[in-house]
CSV table of C-alpha atoms in Angstrom, one decimal:
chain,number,residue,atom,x,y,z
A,28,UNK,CA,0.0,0.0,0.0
A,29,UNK,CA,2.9,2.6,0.8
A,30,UNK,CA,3.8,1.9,-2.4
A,31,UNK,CA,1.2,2.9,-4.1
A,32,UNK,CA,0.7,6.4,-2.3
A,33,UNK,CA,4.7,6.6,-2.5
A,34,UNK,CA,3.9,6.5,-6.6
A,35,UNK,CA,0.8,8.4,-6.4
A,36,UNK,CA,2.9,11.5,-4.8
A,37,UNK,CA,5.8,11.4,-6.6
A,38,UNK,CA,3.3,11.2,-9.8
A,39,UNK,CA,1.4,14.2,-8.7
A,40,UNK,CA,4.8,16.1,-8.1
A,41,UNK,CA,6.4,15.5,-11.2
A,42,UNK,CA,3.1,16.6,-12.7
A,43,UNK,CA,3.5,20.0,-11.2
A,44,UNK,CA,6.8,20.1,-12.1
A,45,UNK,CA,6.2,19.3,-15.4
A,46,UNK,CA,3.8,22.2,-15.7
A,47,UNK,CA,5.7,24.4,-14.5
A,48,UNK,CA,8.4,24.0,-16.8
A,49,UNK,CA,6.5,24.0,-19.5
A,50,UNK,CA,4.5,27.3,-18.3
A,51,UNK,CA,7.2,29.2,-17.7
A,52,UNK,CA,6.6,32.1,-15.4
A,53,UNK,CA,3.0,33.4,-15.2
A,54,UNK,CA,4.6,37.2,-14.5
A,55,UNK,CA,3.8,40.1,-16.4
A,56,UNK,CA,7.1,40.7,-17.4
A,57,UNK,CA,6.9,37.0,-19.2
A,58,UNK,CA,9.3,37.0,-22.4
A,59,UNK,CA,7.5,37.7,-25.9
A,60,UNK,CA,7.0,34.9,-27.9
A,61,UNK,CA,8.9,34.0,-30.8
A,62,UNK,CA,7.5,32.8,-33.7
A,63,UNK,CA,9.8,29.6,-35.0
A,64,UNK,CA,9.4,27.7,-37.7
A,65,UNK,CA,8.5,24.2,-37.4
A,66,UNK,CA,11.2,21.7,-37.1
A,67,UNK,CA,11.2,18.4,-38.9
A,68,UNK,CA,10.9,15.0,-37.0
A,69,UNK,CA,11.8,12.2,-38.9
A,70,UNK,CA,9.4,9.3,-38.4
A,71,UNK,CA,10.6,5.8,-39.7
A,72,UNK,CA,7.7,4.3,-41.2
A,73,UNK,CA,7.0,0.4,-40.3
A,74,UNK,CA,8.1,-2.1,-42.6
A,75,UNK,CA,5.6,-3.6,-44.7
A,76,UNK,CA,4.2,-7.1,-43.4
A,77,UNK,CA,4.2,-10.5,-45.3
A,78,UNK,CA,1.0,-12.0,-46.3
A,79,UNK,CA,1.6,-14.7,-43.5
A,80,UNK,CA,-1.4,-16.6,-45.3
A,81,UNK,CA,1.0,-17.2,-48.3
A,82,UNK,CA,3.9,-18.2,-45.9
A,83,UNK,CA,2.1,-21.9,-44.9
A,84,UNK,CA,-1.4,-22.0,-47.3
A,85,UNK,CA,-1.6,-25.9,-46.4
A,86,UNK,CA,-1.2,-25.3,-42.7
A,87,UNK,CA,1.9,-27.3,-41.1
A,88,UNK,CA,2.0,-30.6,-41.0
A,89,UNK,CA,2.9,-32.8,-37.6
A,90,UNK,CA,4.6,-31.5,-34.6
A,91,UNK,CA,6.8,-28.6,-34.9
A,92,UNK,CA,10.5,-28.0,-34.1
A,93,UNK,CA,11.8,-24.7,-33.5
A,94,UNK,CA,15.7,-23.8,-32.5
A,95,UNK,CA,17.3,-20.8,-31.4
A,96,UNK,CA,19.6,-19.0,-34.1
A,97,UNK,CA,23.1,-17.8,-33.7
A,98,UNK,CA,24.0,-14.9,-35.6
A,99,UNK,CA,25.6,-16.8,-38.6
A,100,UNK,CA,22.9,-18.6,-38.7
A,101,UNK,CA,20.3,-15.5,-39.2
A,102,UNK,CA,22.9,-14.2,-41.8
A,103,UNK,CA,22.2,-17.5,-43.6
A,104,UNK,CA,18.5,-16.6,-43.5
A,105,UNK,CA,19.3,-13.6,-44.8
A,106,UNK,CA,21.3,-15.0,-48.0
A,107,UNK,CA,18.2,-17.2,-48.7
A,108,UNK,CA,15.9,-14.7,-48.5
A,109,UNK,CA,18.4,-12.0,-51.0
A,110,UNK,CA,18.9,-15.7,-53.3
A,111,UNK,CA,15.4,-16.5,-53.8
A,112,UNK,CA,14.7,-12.3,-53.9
A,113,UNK,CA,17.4,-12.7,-56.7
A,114,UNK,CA,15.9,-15.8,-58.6
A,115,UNK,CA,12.9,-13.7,-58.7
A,116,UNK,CA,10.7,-16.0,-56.6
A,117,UNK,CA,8.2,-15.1,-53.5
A,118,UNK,CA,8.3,-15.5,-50.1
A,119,UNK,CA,6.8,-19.4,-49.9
A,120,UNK,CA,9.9,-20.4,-51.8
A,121,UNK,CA,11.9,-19.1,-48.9
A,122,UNK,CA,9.9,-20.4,-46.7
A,123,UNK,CA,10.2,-24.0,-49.0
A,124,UNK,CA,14.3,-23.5,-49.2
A,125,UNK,CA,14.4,-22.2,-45.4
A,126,UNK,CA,12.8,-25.0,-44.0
A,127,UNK,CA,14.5,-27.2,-46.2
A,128,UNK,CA,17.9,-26.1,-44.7
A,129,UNK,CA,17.0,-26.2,-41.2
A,130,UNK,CA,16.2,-29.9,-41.4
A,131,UNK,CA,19.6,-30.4,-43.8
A,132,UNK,CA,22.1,-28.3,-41.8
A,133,UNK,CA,20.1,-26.3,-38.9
A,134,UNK,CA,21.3,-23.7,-40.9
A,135,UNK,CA,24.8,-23.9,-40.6
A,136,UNK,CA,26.9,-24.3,-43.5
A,137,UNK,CA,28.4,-27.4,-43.3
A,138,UNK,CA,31.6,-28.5,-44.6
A,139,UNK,CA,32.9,-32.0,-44.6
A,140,UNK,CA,32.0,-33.6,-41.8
A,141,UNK,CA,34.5,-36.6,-42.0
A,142,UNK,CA,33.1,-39.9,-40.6
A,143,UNK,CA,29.9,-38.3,-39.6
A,144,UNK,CA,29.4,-36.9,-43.8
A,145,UNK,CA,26.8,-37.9,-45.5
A,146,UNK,CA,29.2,-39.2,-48.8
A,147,UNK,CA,30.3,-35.6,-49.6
A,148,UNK,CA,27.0,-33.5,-49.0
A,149,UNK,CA,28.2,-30.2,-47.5
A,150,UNK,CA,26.7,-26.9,-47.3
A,151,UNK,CA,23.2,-25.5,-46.1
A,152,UNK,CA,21.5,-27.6,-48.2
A,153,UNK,CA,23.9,-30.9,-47.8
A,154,UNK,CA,24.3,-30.6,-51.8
A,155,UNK,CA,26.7,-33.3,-53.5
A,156,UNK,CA,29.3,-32.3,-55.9
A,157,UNK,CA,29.0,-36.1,-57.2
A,158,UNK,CA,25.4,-35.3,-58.2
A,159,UNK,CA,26.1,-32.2,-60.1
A,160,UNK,CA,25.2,-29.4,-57.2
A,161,UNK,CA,28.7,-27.7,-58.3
A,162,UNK,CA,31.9,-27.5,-56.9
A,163,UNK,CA,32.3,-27.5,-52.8
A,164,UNK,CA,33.6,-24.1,-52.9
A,165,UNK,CA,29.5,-23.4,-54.8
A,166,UNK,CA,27.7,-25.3,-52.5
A,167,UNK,CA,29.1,-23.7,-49.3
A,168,UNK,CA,28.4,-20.5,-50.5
A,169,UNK,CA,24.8,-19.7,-49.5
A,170,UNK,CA,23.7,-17.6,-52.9
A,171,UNK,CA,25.1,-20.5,-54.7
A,172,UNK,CA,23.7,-23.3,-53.2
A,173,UNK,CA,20.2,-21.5,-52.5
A,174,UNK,CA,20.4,-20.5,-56.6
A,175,UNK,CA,21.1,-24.5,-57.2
A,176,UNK,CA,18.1,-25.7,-55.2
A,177,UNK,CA,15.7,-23.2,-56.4
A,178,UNK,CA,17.0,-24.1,-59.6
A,179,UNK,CA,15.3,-27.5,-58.7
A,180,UNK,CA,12.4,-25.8,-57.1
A,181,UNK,CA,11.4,-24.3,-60.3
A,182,UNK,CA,11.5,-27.8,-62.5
A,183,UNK,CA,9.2,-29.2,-60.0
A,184,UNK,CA,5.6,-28.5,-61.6
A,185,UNK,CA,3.0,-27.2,-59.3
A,186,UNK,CA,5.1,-26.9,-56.5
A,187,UNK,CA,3.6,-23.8,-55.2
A,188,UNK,CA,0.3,-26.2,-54.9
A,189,UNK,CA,2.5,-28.7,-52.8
A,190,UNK,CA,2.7,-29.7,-49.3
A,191,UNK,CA,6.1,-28.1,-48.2
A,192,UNK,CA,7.7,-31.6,-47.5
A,193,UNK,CA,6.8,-33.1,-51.1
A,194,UNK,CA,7.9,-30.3,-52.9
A,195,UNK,CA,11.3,-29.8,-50.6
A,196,UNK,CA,11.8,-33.9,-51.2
A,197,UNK,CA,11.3,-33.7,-55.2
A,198,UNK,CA,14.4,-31.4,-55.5
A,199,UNK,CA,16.5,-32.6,-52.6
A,200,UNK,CA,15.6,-36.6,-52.8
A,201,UNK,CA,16.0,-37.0,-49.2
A,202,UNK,CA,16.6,-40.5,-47.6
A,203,UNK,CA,14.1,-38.8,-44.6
A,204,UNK,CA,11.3,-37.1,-46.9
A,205,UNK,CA,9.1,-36.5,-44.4
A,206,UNK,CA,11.3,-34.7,-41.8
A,207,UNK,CA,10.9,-31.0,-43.7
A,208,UNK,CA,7.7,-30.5,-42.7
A,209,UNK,CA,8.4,-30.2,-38.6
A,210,UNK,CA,10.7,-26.9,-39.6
A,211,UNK,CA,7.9,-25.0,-41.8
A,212,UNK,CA,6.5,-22.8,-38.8
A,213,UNK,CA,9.6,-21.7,-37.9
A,214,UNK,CA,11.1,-21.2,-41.8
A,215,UNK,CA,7.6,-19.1,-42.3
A,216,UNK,CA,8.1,-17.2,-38.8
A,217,UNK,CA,12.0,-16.4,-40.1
A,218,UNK,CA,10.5,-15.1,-43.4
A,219,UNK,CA,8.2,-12.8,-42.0
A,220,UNK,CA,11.0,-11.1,-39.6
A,221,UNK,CA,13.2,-11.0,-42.4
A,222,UNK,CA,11.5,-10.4,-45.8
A,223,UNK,CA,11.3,-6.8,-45.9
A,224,UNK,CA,14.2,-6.1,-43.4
């Protein structure tokens, strides 16, 4: 309670203060006033939104996973989102490659991984020079390797129409096709911070 009526004064003083400050002195020998011209403020304007209801049009499918991002990683968000800006494609095909790279690399671009590699997938995308993704040296550079798999993207017909785990398998031809899916809330969610930033 003395809390309150501690607040309740001080808010009462620093309204008289307040006023009087911005009164000035009520005196008769008060300053003329100046005229002044208006000064500028500049106001940044907000961002424009995403149409979140073209990030995920089918709704996710299953349970959802969702990790916290380090720095690099967000920069790799970033290059996807300037790639697929690049290859002249919308938001839902970030949200498609995204996702895609969260389940392949947690958005870190892999390099070889020794024992642990996957034959010589590296990259955000875990692309293969054997199967004709490009050199290593393309397919750990983000813009590259996000090009190369929208590439794919674009060949697959209808995938706009497509559940974002069947038209992310058709281009990457994953041993574990349905694993993309748990990622698309979060890929979607990235999309929307990052789109227009």
């Amino acid at each position: 309670m003395n809390t309150i009526i501690r607040k309740s004064v001080l808010g009462i003083a620093g309204l008289a203060f307040a006023g009087g400050v911005f009164a000035g002195p009520a005196t008769a020998h008060a300053a003329p006033s100046v005229e002044s011209t208006p000064v500028a403020v500049a106001v940044q304007a907000d961002k424009p939104s995403v149409d979140k209801a073209k990030l995920i049009p089918h709704g996710v499918q299953g349970a959802q996973s969702r990790i916290d991002l380090s720095d690099e990683q967000v920069a790799n968000v970033k290059a996807i989102i300037a790639a697929t800006k690049k290859a002249g494609m919308d938001e839902r095909a970030a949200v498609v490659s995204i996702a895609t790279a969260l389940q392949e690399s947690k958005l870190e671009n892999l390099g070889h991984l020794g024992d642990r590699n996957d034959h010589d997938s590296q990259g955000l995308f875990q692309q293969r020079p054997s199967s004709g993704w490009g050199t290593i040296e393309q397919i750990t550079d983000p813009e590259y390797s996000t090009m190369a798999f929208l590439k794919g993207l674009k060949q697959v017909d209808g995938w706009q129409d497509m559940p974002l785990t069947k038209a992310a398998q058709t281009v990457q031809v994953s041993a574990y096709p349905d694993h993309y899916a748990q990622w698309e809330q979060q890929a979607a969610d990235l999309v929307a911070e990052h789109w227009n930033s």
